[in-house]
XYZ file of C-alpha atoms in Angstrom:
703
model
C 0.000 0.000 0.000
C 2.816 2.320 0.818
C 5.268 1.035 -1.782
C 7.344 3.903 -3.151
C 7.244 4.752 -6.826
C 10.216 6.991 -7.515
C 10.128 9.426 -10.388
C 13.056 9.972 -12.721
C 13.032 13.729 -12.252
C 13.169 13.816 -8.469
C 15.767 15.687 -6.430
C 18.975 13.950 -5.313
C 18.825 11.925 -2.134
C 19.277 13.856 1.082
C 20.304 12.603 4.473
C 17.471 12.550 6.957
C 18.323 14.282 10.209
C 16.228 12.764 12.977
C 15.051 15.338 15.463
C 14.822 13.145 18.493
C 17.037 10.400 19.807
C 17.102 8.430 16.588
C 20.831 7.999 16.125
C 20.383 4.248 15.988
C 18.112 4.477 12.931
C 19.400 3.862 9.459
C 18.842 6.972 7.398
C 15.784 6.591 5.162
C 16.632 6.103 1.537
C 15.347 8.688 -0.888
C 13.721 10.989 1.650
C 13.740 13.755 -0.970
C 11.770 11.629 -3.416
C 8.019 11.976 -3.736
C 5.872 9.163 -2.451
C 3.121 9.311 -5.016
C 0.927 7.168 -7.167
C 1.876 6.190 -10.702
C 1.594 9.057 -13.181
C -0.896 6.902 -15.022
C -3.223 7.152 -12.023
C -3.411 10.930 -12.023
C -3.601 13.469 -14.829
C -2.873 16.255 -12.328
C 0.772 15.284 -11.704
C 3.234 18.142 -12.309
C 6.849 17.385 -13.185
C 9.836 19.697 -13.412
C 13.236 19.543 -15.078
C 14.689 21.128 -11.952
C 14.954 19.718 -8.448
C 11.554 19.403 -6.828
C 12.805 20.907 -3.556
C 10.904 24.121 -4.336
C 8.069 22.787 -6.493
C 4.349 22.731 -5.930
C 2.889 19.358 -6.854
C -0.865 18.880 -7.048
C -1.958 15.251 -7.082
C -5.509 14.440 -6.076
C -4.633 10.832 -5.311
C -1.132 10.566 -3.906
C 0.970 12.607 -1.502
C 1.651 16.182 -2.542
C 4.478 18.621 -1.921
C 3.975 22.277 -1.177
C 7.075 24.317 -0.538
C 8.264 27.881 -0.773
C 8.447 28.767 -4.472
C 7.230 27.599 -7.856
C 9.810 27.632 -10.693
C 8.789 29.644 -13.757
C 9.757 26.865 -16.114
C 7.200 24.297 -14.944
C 6.598 21.811 -17.747
C 4.270 18.896 -18.270
C 5.243 15.378 -19.054
C 4.590 14.393 -22.661
C 1.093 13.091 -22.068
C -0.002 16.435 -20.565
C 1.984 18.762 -22.850
C -1.133 19.770 -24.786
C -2.723 21.137 -21.625
C 0.194 23.419 -20.818
C -0.829 27.017 -21.482
C 1.758 29.743 -22.089
C -0.006 33.094 -21.821
C 1.071 36.222 -23.592
C 1.307 38.277 -20.384
C 4.246 36.275 -19.048
C 2.300 34.037 -16.686
C 1.947 30.277 -16.917
C -1.218 28.344 -16.185
C -1.270 24.637 -15.326
C -4.662 23.120 -14.467
C -5.751 26.246 -12.665
C -2.398 27.083 -11.040
C -1.300 30.479 -12.285
C 2.384 31.437 -11.958
C 3.326 35.058 -12.565
C 6.671 36.697 -13.214
C 7.686 39.357 -10.706
C 5.476 41.690 -8.738
C 3.512 42.832 -11.761
C 0.715 40.313 -11.178
C 0.741 40.187 -7.370
C -2.825 39.891 -6.188
C -3.873 38.818 -9.662
C -7.160 37.183 -10.549
C -8.144 33.714 -9.496
C -7.997 31.017 -12.149
C -10.425 28.129 -12.297
C -9.376 24.695 -13.465
C -11.542 22.313 -15.409
C -12.505 20.427 -12.291
C -13.763 23.583 -10.604
C -10.895 23.893 -8.110
C -9.727 27.526 -8.166
C -6.238 28.523 -7.060
C -5.554 32.057 -5.943
C -2.357 33.485 -7.441
C -0.970 36.300 -5.363
C 2.261 37.018 -3.513
C 4.213 34.690 -5.805
C 6.722 37.485 -6.249
C 7.581 37.273 -2.550
C 8.207 33.537 -2.752
C 5.052 32.218 -1.105
C 2.271 29.957 -2.338
C -1.467 30.349 -1.917
C -3.426 27.128 -2.140
C -7.219 27.296 -2.373
C -9.109 24.100 -3.153
C -12.487 25.789 -2.702
C -14.122 28.888 -4.078
C -14.274 31.765 -1.617
C -17.560 33.424 -0.787
C -18.153 37.053 -1.625
C -18.337 39.662 1.096
C -17.446 39.506 4.775
C -18.143 36.186 6.442
C -20.092 35.957 9.672
C -17.737 34.655 12.361
C -18.382 31.741 14.678
C -19.631 34.172 17.280
C -22.169 35.707 14.932
C -20.263 39.004 14.749
C -18.937 40.531 11.521
C -15.360 41.632 12.069
C -12.061 41.892 10.244
C -10.087 40.043 12.902
C -8.496 36.759 13.953
C -10.699 34.341 15.847
C -9.497 31.201 17.586
C -11.881 28.638 19.036
C -11.099 25.139 20.339
C -13.577 22.402 19.446
C -11.803 20.011 21.808
C -8.668 19.616 23.889
C -9.682 22.070 26.616
C -11.142 20.755 29.885
C -10.042 17.263 28.807
C -7.194 15.116 27.533
C -7.726 14.221 23.879
C -10.151 15.306 21.128
C -7.666 18.023 20.156
C -9.037 20.337 17.473
C -8.648 24.110 17.083
C -10.181 26.438 14.485
C -8.525 29.638 13.257
C -10.793 32.029 11.357
C -9.973 35.278 9.574
C -12.814 36.794 7.550
C -13.830 34.071 5.083
C -10.686 31.988 5.559
C -10.649 29.049 7.985
C -7.889 26.618 8.881
C -8.078 23.783 11.398
C -5.302 22.334 13.539
C -5.699 18.606 14.259
C -8.763 16.359 14.408
C -8.200 14.074 17.375
C -10.328 11.568 19.209
C -10.926 10.967 22.887
C -11.478 7.483 24.256
C -14.730 6.922 26.103
C -15.052 6.853 29.877
C -16.367 3.985 31.962
C -19.759 5.713 32.178
C -20.178 5.560 28.382
C -21.056 1.891 27.762
C -20.725 0.789 24.151
C -19.044 3.993 22.965
C -15.812 3.445 21.029
C -14.537 7.019 21.118
C -15.559 10.676 20.884
C -14.682 13.142 18.120
C -14.905 16.956 17.945
C -18.233 18.523 17.063
C -17.846 20.478 13.797
C -21.467 21.593 13.498
C -20.349 25.234 13.842
C -18.550 24.860 10.494
C -21.586 23.582 8.600
C -22.245 25.947 5.720
C -18.650 27.166 5.825
C -17.080 24.131 4.169
C -15.981 26.193 1.159
C -14.121 28.572 3.464
C -11.918 25.842 4.946
C -8.520 26.299 3.299
C -6.900 23.291 4.943
C -6.477 21.053 7.985
C -2.980 20.918 9.475
C -1.897 17.908 11.505
C 0.922 18.394 14.010
C 1.753 14.683 14.438
C 0.347 11.191 14.198
C -1.023 10.411 17.667
C -4.684 9.428 17.780
C -5.640 12.357 20.008
C -4.603 14.524 17.034
C -5.538 12.462 13.941
C -8.089 9.923 15.218
C -11.168 11.882 14.136
C -9.890 12.560 10.606
C -11.796 9.766 8.794
C -15.106 11.118 10.081
C -14.556 14.872 10.187
C -12.760 15.292 6.860
C -15.704 13.664 5.127
C -18.205 15.822 7.035
C -16.362 18.989 5.971
C -16.110 18.164 2.272
C -12.572 16.726 2.309
C -10.508 19.923 2.589
C -6.739 19.694 1.906
C -4.691 18.147 4.702
C -1.184 19.331 5.513
C 1.508 17.490 7.441
C 4.800 15.644 7.475
C 5.353 12.350 5.686
C 4.681 9.855 8.481
C 1.700 11.834 9.773
C 0.000 11.914 6.372
C 0.697 8.230 5.787
C -0.894 7.334 9.131
C -3.939 9.481 8.343
C -4.252 7.916 4.908
C -4.211 4.432 6.406
C -6.705 5.357 9.123
C -9.108 6.845 6.558
C -8.831 3.744 4.369
C -9.196 1.434 7.358
C -12.348 3.244 8.490
C -14.056 2.954 5.110
C -12.395 1.172 2.218
C -11.810 3.208 -0.926
C -12.129 6.636 0.730
C -8.429 7.499 1.034
C -8.361 8.284 -2.700
C -10.473 11.370 -1.932
C -7.756 12.922 0.243
C -6.098 16.104 -0.992
C -2.720 16.041 0.722
C 0.022 18.659 1.026
C 3.302 17.174 2.190
C 5.654 19.294 4.282
C 8.809 17.856 2.833
C 11.303 20.059 4.692
C 10.895 21.776 8.048
C 11.672 25.093 6.302
C 8.711 24.768 3.926
C 5.994 27.419 4.024
C 2.349 27.273 3.023
C -0.129 30.098 2.520
C -3.791 29.204 2.977
C -5.933 32.240 2.271
C -4.794 34.971 4.672
C -2.894 32.482 6.833
C 0.839 32.149 6.216
C 2.110 29.005 7.888
C 5.661 27.922 8.651
C 6.907 25.062 10.778
C 9.526 24.238 13.400
C 10.689 20.939 14.812
C 9.574 19.887 18.264
C 10.629 17.149 20.647
C 7.858 14.583 21.131
C 7.376 10.844 21.391
C 6.646 10.270 17.703
C 8.534 10.871 14.489
C 7.661 13.898 12.318
C 6.046 16.020 15.048
C 6.047 19.729 14.169
C 5.082 23.037 15.694
C 3.315 25.802 13.776
C 3.818 29.505 13.237
C 0.607 30.994 11.841
C 1.077 34.553 10.614
C -2.000 36.746 10.148
C -2.574 40.505 9.763
C -3.672 40.645 13.421
C -1.133 38.461 15.162
C 1.377 35.624 14.966
C 0.218 32.378 16.545
C 2.913 30.018 17.861
C 1.633 26.505 18.528
C 4.163 23.718 19.259
C 1.469 21.025 19.365
C 2.516 18.305 21.810
C 6.092 18.993 22.846
C 8.887 18.654 25.347
C 12.497 19.718 25.826
C 15.356 17.286 25.478
C 18.488 18.787 26.983
C 22.048 17.712 27.537
C 22.794 14.107 26.713
C 20.239 13.486 23.987
C 21.712 12.114 20.746
C 21.425 14.634 17.928
C 20.649 18.322 18.057
C 18.684 19.819 20.927
C 16.116 22.327 19.812
C 15.301 25.641 21.471
C 12.569 28.204 20.966
C 14.463 31.475 21.459
C 14.446 32.322 17.741
C 10.637 32.559 17.898
C 10.963 35.680 20.058
C 11.768 37.713 16.926
C 8.440 36.954 15.240
C 6.083 39.873 14.493
C 3.903 41.101 17.349
C 1.459 40.540 18.782
C 2.751 37.034 19.497
C 0.089 34.572 20.658
C 1.543 31.457 22.293
C -0.687 28.381 22.557
C 1.162 25.896 24.750
C 0.276 22.311 25.636
C 0.097 22.088 29.440
C -0.499 18.417 30.189
C 2.678 18.046 32.267
C 2.460 21.242 34.318
C 1.857 19.284 37.540
C 4.959 17.172 36.986
C 7.662 18.907 39.033
C 10.282 16.150 39.026
C 13.249 16.334 36.706
C 12.182 14.692 33.484
C 13.977 11.534 32.408
C 16.073 12.079 29.287
C 15.785 9.884 26.217
C 19.355 8.650 26.649
C 18.801 7.669 30.282
C 15.627 5.735 29.499
C 17.125 3.951 26.486
C 20.291 3.064 28.419
C 18.196 1.558 31.222
C 16.016 -0.271 28.717
C 19.118 -1.809 27.152
C 20.405 -2.931 30.562
C 17.132 -4.677 31.389
C 16.769 -6.363 27.989
C 20.417 -7.371 27.806
C 20.489 -8.770 31.337
C 17.204 -10.696 31.216
C 17.584 -14.459 31.740
C 14.138 -15.289 30.387
C 11.775 -13.691 27.914
C 11.178 -9.926 27.921
C 7.592 -8.691 27.465
C 7.220 -4.942 26.879
C 3.956 -3.018 26.877
C 4.046 0.368 25.161
C 2.146 2.694 22.828
C 1.727 1.682 19.188
C 2.957 5.125 18.126
C 6.241 4.952 20.077
C 8.062 4.193 16.851
C 11.452 5.531 17.904
C 11.423 3.414 21.051
C 10.268 0.346 19.134
C 12.970 0.949 16.521
C 15.610 1.282 19.232
C 14.493 -1.977 20.857
C 14.674 -3.798 17.514
C 18.109 -2.360 16.683
C 19.530 -3.210 20.103
C 18.107 -6.754 20.028
C 19.678 -7.292 16.626
C 23.001 -6.187 18.103
C 22.849 -8.700 20.988
C 21.315 -11.556 18.999
C 17.738 -11.549 20.301
C 14.541 -11.903 18.283
C 11.667 -9.406 18.477
C 7.982 -10.259 18.029
C 5.539 -7.374 17.617
C 1.889 -7.858 18.517
C -1.033 -5.483 18.252
C -2.779 -4.441 15.040
C -2.006 -0.726 15.280
C 1.625 -1.344 16.246
C 2.212 -3.657 13.304
C 0.613 -1.176 10.914
C 2.611 1.779 12.256
C 5.903 -0.108 12.060
C 5.073 -1.279 8.541
C 4.368 2.305 7.442
C 7.567 3.558 9.077
C 9.570 0.825 7.356
C 8.087 1.674 3.961
C 8.980 5.334 4.481
C 12.512 4.455 5.584
C 12.268 5.497 9.227
C 12.829 1.959 10.508
C 15.162 -0.541 8.790
C 13.610 -3.879 7.722
C 15.477 -6.036 10.313
C 14.345 -9.179 8.484
C 16.585 -11.436 10.566
C 15.443 -9.968 13.882
C 11.682 -9.526 13.565
C 9.648 -12.716 13.873
C 5.925 -13.415 14.051
C 4.372 -13.942 17.458
C 3.503 -17.518 16.462
C 7.216 -18.386 16.176
C 8.409 -17.399 19.669
C 8.295 -21.001 20.889
C 10.906 -21.912 18.249
C 13.610 -20.029 20.188
C 15.123 -20.186 23.664
C 13.370 -17.945 26.198
C 16.427 -15.731 26.712
C 16.416 -14.924 22.984
C 12.848 -13.574 22.851
C 11.551 -10.013 23.268
C 7.813 -9.385 22.803
C 6.692 -5.785 22.211
C 2.936 -5.243 22.356
C 0.206 -2.652 22.784
C -2.071 -2.196 25.787
C 0.005 -0.818 28.647
C -2.935 1.468 29.561
C -5.023 -1.473 30.714
C -7.362 -1.546 27.710
C -9.418 -4.700 28.127
C -9.063 -6.030 24.580
C -5.465 -4.938 23.955
C -2.656 -7.473 23.583
C -0.859 -6.670 26.831
C -4.057 -7.060 28.856
C -4.815 -10.383 27.158
C -1.309 -11.597 27.956
C -1.666 -10.540 31.592
C -5.107 -12.171 31.872
C -3.815 -15.421 30.359
C -6.049 -15.026 27.301
C -3.314 -14.743 24.675
C -2.913 -17.682 22.335
C 0.898 -17.660 22.151
C 2.171 -15.765 25.211
C 1.683 -16.909 28.813
C 3.647 -14.999 31.469
C 6.086 -17.127 33.454
C 7.913 -16.388 36.694
C 11.264 -15.976 34.901
C 9.881 -13.479 32.369
C 10.763 -9.796 32.668
C 7.709 -7.574 32.140
C 8.279 -3.885 31.328
C 5.704 -1.071 31.402
C 7.324 1.255 28.857
C 4.786 4.072 28.804
C 3.410 6.823 30.969
C -0.092 6.574 32.403
C -2.650 8.679 30.557
C -4.761 10.698 33.028
C -7.946 8.751 33.696
C -6.355 5.336 33.153
C -4.770 5.047 36.604
C -7.192 2.421 37.937
C -7.033 0.150 34.903
C -3.215 0.332 34.800
C -3.031 -0.486 38.511
C -5.187 -3.574 37.992
C -2.848 -4.762 35.238
C 0.198 -4.181 37.462
C -1.361 -6.154 40.310
C -2.005 -9.066 37.984
C 1.532 -8.950 36.516
C 3.109 -9.021 39.984
C 1.253 -12.291 40.670
C 2.661 -13.863 37.509
C 6.239 -12.600 37.210
C 9.143 -12.054 39.596
C 10.664 -9.332 37.392
C 8.419 -6.318 36.813
C 9.873 -2.983 35.684
C 7.994 0.322 35.495
C 8.771 4.023 35.807
C 8.053 4.131 39.558
C 11.062 1.939 40.301
C 13.371 2.671 37.348
C 13.851 5.452 34.788
C 12.612 3.269 31.965
C 10.340 5.763 30.214
C 10.927 9.254 28.844
C 7.666 11.134 28.478
C 6.769 13.189 25.441
C 5.149 16.062 27.316
C 6.707 19.143 28.857
C 6.874 19.589 32.620
C 6.650 22.819 34.619
C 10.327 23.691 34.081
C 9.980 23.212 30.323
C 6.993 25.563 30.237
C 8.993 28.192 32.140
C 11.858 27.927 29.654
C 9.602 28.400 26.642
C 7.801 31.371 28.182
C 11.164 33.029 28.868
C 12.511 32.262 25.397
C 9.494 33.414 23.390
C 8.142 36.211 25.633
C 4.659 36.161 24.041
C 2.287 39.102 24.180
C -0.615 36.749 24.901
C -0.612 33.230 26.320
C -3.246 30.498 25.878
C -2.611 27.229 27.784
C -4.132 24.320 25.825
C -4.504 20.522 25.571
C -5.172 19.610 29.202
C -7.807 19.352 31.919
C -9.091 22.644 33.274
C -7.142 22.450 36.528
C -3.922 21.973 34.538
C -4.702 25.013 32.396
C -5.279 27.093 35.542
C -2.022 25.826 37.071
C -0.206 26.830 33.889
C -1.746 30.289 34.139
C -0.513 30.599 37.729
C 2.959 29.455 36.672
C 3.072 32.110 33.938
C 2.005 34.812 36.394
C 4.801 33.755 38.761
C 7.161 34.222 35.831
C 6.061 37.843 35.438
C 3.154 37.672 33.001
C 0.097 39.786 33.756
C -3.300 38.193 34.204
C -4.739 40.173 31.277
C -2.157 38.509 29.002
C -3.348 34.975 29.817
C -6.568 33.349 28.626
C -7.826 29.981 29.891
C -10.434 28.890 27.362
C -13.121 26.234 27.555
C -14.140 24.175 24.562
C -16.274 26.388 22.347
C -14.941 29.726 23.629
C -14.203 32.168 20.806
C -11.333 34.581 21.421
C -10.990 37.541 19.072
C -7.673 39.233 18.259
C -7.418 42.575 16.499
C -4.188 44.534 16.216
C -4.026 47.440 18.637
C -6.947 46.176 20.711
C -7.257 43.929 23.745
C -8.313 40.349 22.974
C -11.978 39.625 23.658
C -13.554 36.296 24.640
C -17.132 36.267 23.377
C -19.898 35.238 25.759
C -21.472 33.050 23.114
C -19.840 29.643 22.615
C -19.884 27.431 19.554
C -21.377 23.952 19.961
C -18.845 21.409 21.244
C -21.222 18.715 22.514
C -19.807 15.200 22.381
C -20.111 13.375 19.063
C -19.926 9.745 20.139
C -18.902 6.995 17.754
C -20.457 3.575 18.256
C -19.238 1.220 15.534
C -20.138 2.933 12.268
C -22.732 5.105 13.992
C -21.589 8.717 14.304
C -23.401 11.048 16.663
C -26.504 8.863 16.794
C -25.931 7.969 20.441
C -27.541 10.714 22.504
C -27.406 11.319 26.243
C -30.775 9.563 26.494
C -29.333 6.451 24.856
C -26.338 6.580 27.197
C -28.662 6.936 30.183
C -30.563 3.837 29.075
C -27.309 1.925 28.636
C -26.101 2.983 32.074
C -29.426 1.939 33.568
C -29.286 -1.479 31.918
C -25.618 -1.912 32.831
C -26.263 -0.917 36.426
C -29.684 -2.329 37.317
C -30.698 -4.422 34.331
C -33.999 -4.529 32.486
C -37.438 -6.012 33.069
C -39.963 -6.586 30.271
C -43.698 -6.603 31.101
C -45.935 -8.211 28.449
C -49.663 -7.678 29.035
C -52.496 -8.944 26.817
C -55.465 -6.523 26.846
C -59.031 -7.030 25.640
C -59.486 -4.369 22.967
C -63.190 -3.908 23.764
C -63.227 -3.912 27.545
C -59.667 -2.779 28.329
C -59.278 -5.563 30.904
C -56.202 -7.770 31.174
C -56.375 -11.332 29.849
C -54.566 -13.965 31.887
C -51.306 -13.346 33.743
C -48.794 -10.828 32.367
C -45.445 -12.282 31.317
C -42.370 -10.971 33.125
C -38.865 -11.224 31.623
C -35.840 -10.171 33.683
C -32.415 -9.459 32.150
C -29.607 -8.322 34.438
C -32.082 -7.485 37.227
C -32.896 -10.605 39.271
C -32.687 -14.334 38.638
C -36.336 -15.271 38.145
C -36.158 -18.792 39.605
C -34.563 -17.523 42.801
C -36.968 -14.583 43.167
C -40.348 -16.127 42.410
C -42.052 -14.192 45.187
C -40.918 -10.860 43.693
C -41.989 -11.931 40.209
C -45.480 -12.877 41.424
C -45.824 -9.557 43.251
C -44.751 -7.837 40.041
C -47.463 -9.656 38.061
C -50.059 -8.672 40.636
C -48.912 -5.059 40.473
C -49.278 -5.011 36.680
C -52.815 -6.413 36.963
C -53.699 -3.721 39.491
C -52.330 -0.954 37.253
C -54.399 -2.156 34.279
C -57.491 -2.535 36.446
C -57.117 0.982 37.841
C -56.992 2.247 34.269
C -60.808 1.967 34.093
C -61.437 -1.315 32.268
C -64.804 -0.060 30.963
C -62.954 2.431 28.736
C -60.806 1.260 25.771
C -57.184 1.648 26.833
C -54.879 4.195 25.237
C -51.661 2.273 24.536
C -49.169 5.089 25.143
C -50.872 6.243 28.317
C -51.013 2.701 29.693
C -47.370 1.988 28.804
C -46.184 5.131 30.572
C -48.304 4.312 33.600
C -46.880 0.768 33.828
C -43.335 2.079 33.336
C -43.591 4.729 36.054
C -45.517 2.777 38.681
C -43.556 -0.439 38.153
C -40.295 1.474 38.396
C -41.347 2.912 41.752
C -42.635 -0.472 42.977
C -39.399 -2.297 42.074
C -37.242 0.406 43.643
C -39.151 0.183 46.936
C -38.907 -3.628 46.824
C -35.231 -3.966 45.826
C -33.593 -0.500 46.079
C -32.757 -0.916 42.401
C -34.312 0.797 39.417
C -34.169 -1.407 36.308
C -35.320 -0.232 32.918
C -39.008 -1.195 32.584
C -40.107 -2.024 29.043
C -43.924 -2.481 28.766
C -45.347 -4.405 25.794
C -49.132 -4.178 25.198
C -50.848 -6.772 23.003
C -54.497 -6.074 22.116
C -56.843 -8.896 21.147
């Protein structure tokens, strides 16, 4: 699926410089080459005789490159030569993309291609690119708050007051861009719900104004909602780094087969690339995080420069490779608006470095006398790659287990981030073919998810892996807030099965991907923003981050703690304003293929059935007299065992008879009225009798 098809006119190979502790990786081959579909699959492919480092490639099927400039000598391949249009005014037009020479045509007219996708051609003289896959509306657009203003508006649709569901909208007049479309896993009080995605109802009717969706990195709390939300919003262009886009493409295809071909992708090939989407000029900077290809954003607008690192951390001192700082961002145009992830603000301990955690991991794996079983996140590709590389060095075999982990590693291998390691990686079915001290199992589920591989191993439900006393079991992940109880249950079970259990409480085995309080202080000092918006955390964490910033000298009027749906308005020379009116951010719950069709009423019913069960009352009524015929049937599910509670069941039957009798049997019964009466009175009767309130489902049969 991800097999590379290299073009003959691509740029020379360039060495990939990993940004985070990846010195053990082999450098990906051909990182400068495009990963695209065959030219035969797309008539929109643009080729160039020059290096494609500074080309704009539009390909409605494969991955696309958008970088800083478009060469004036763009040419078609032979099949498309007839569609190349050289205009007499010195500009070139290719399928709606208009390239002008010099400043003469800056701000020139929009050109429409044959497919109806217009591209705006202005500011080419200054070396930027405007990409517009949708026609703009005429006039001033009404903002999310209902006000008409020429200003920058920012409103989170998720990620505030919670961990996950990260999604932020930036709106300037009739231009909209979106940062991330994450999911949030359901809580214990949401039975049957798979996950929750951001509510984009506030963008309905504005689909043509959405210039693009930018993805900061490939974690599910940032890309998990993409298959659903991109489709709901008319499939706007998506922008991101290579691994991020590949993971999104797979997730979209996995959600509904055949839909990934509808993606319009813009690949950020180099960290120095710049993209202009309407009035938003976007550049990127590398960040330290626990996944490859994570980036931060600089969004430049006429009314402020937004700096958003996404998920981030610092990696100082002994980290392999270059350590990245943020001080250069202090020179950006004012007013500077810093949006900073604050998930680790309560963590005051010194953070474990990548080198320390990997060194300790090597010691444990290398010194293990039996098998090593490691539970970690499927997206921890650098850690997984390091484990594989080290095991190859010491002669051990590695078995990966977990659907998402296998897919992510496969994608990373196809893109060149992880070497093949054909002699080291084995299937989980083959682990019994080797001595125990030669086996390392890496699997998903360290958060205690009931159906994940690690949990199945711990609960003795895995087909090929049963934990033995001599095994070494490693928890190589941090605990996501809210998962503490489930993780503790897994730990308790592991300690009963193995004599060698390693986790971060007893050894520096894990380096987190989120900044702590000291990191936040450093960034605030380096950037010195004019305005500060803590993001991506529970409300108490956002407030703690505000307090930290005030201790560092920031004034309260510079700091804004937003809730989901708050709209903050920035206009140059004026104080920011948070509108009283919020946009709708109600939960959109996903249950299988059902999206948003599970309401709070449905959840209440599920909770009721899960907690107190259900009782079905079937009564046969004479249609003429309204009297009950025979004994009503009672069916109990999850409430009481009928054979052991015959007395209660008989009292229940008698109560139903009394309710029907009191309904005036001389008058024909109204079905809805009678059902409601049985439901209410039976509910009260059963609660008094048992102190439980099951769901009562009346069924009336008229004869």
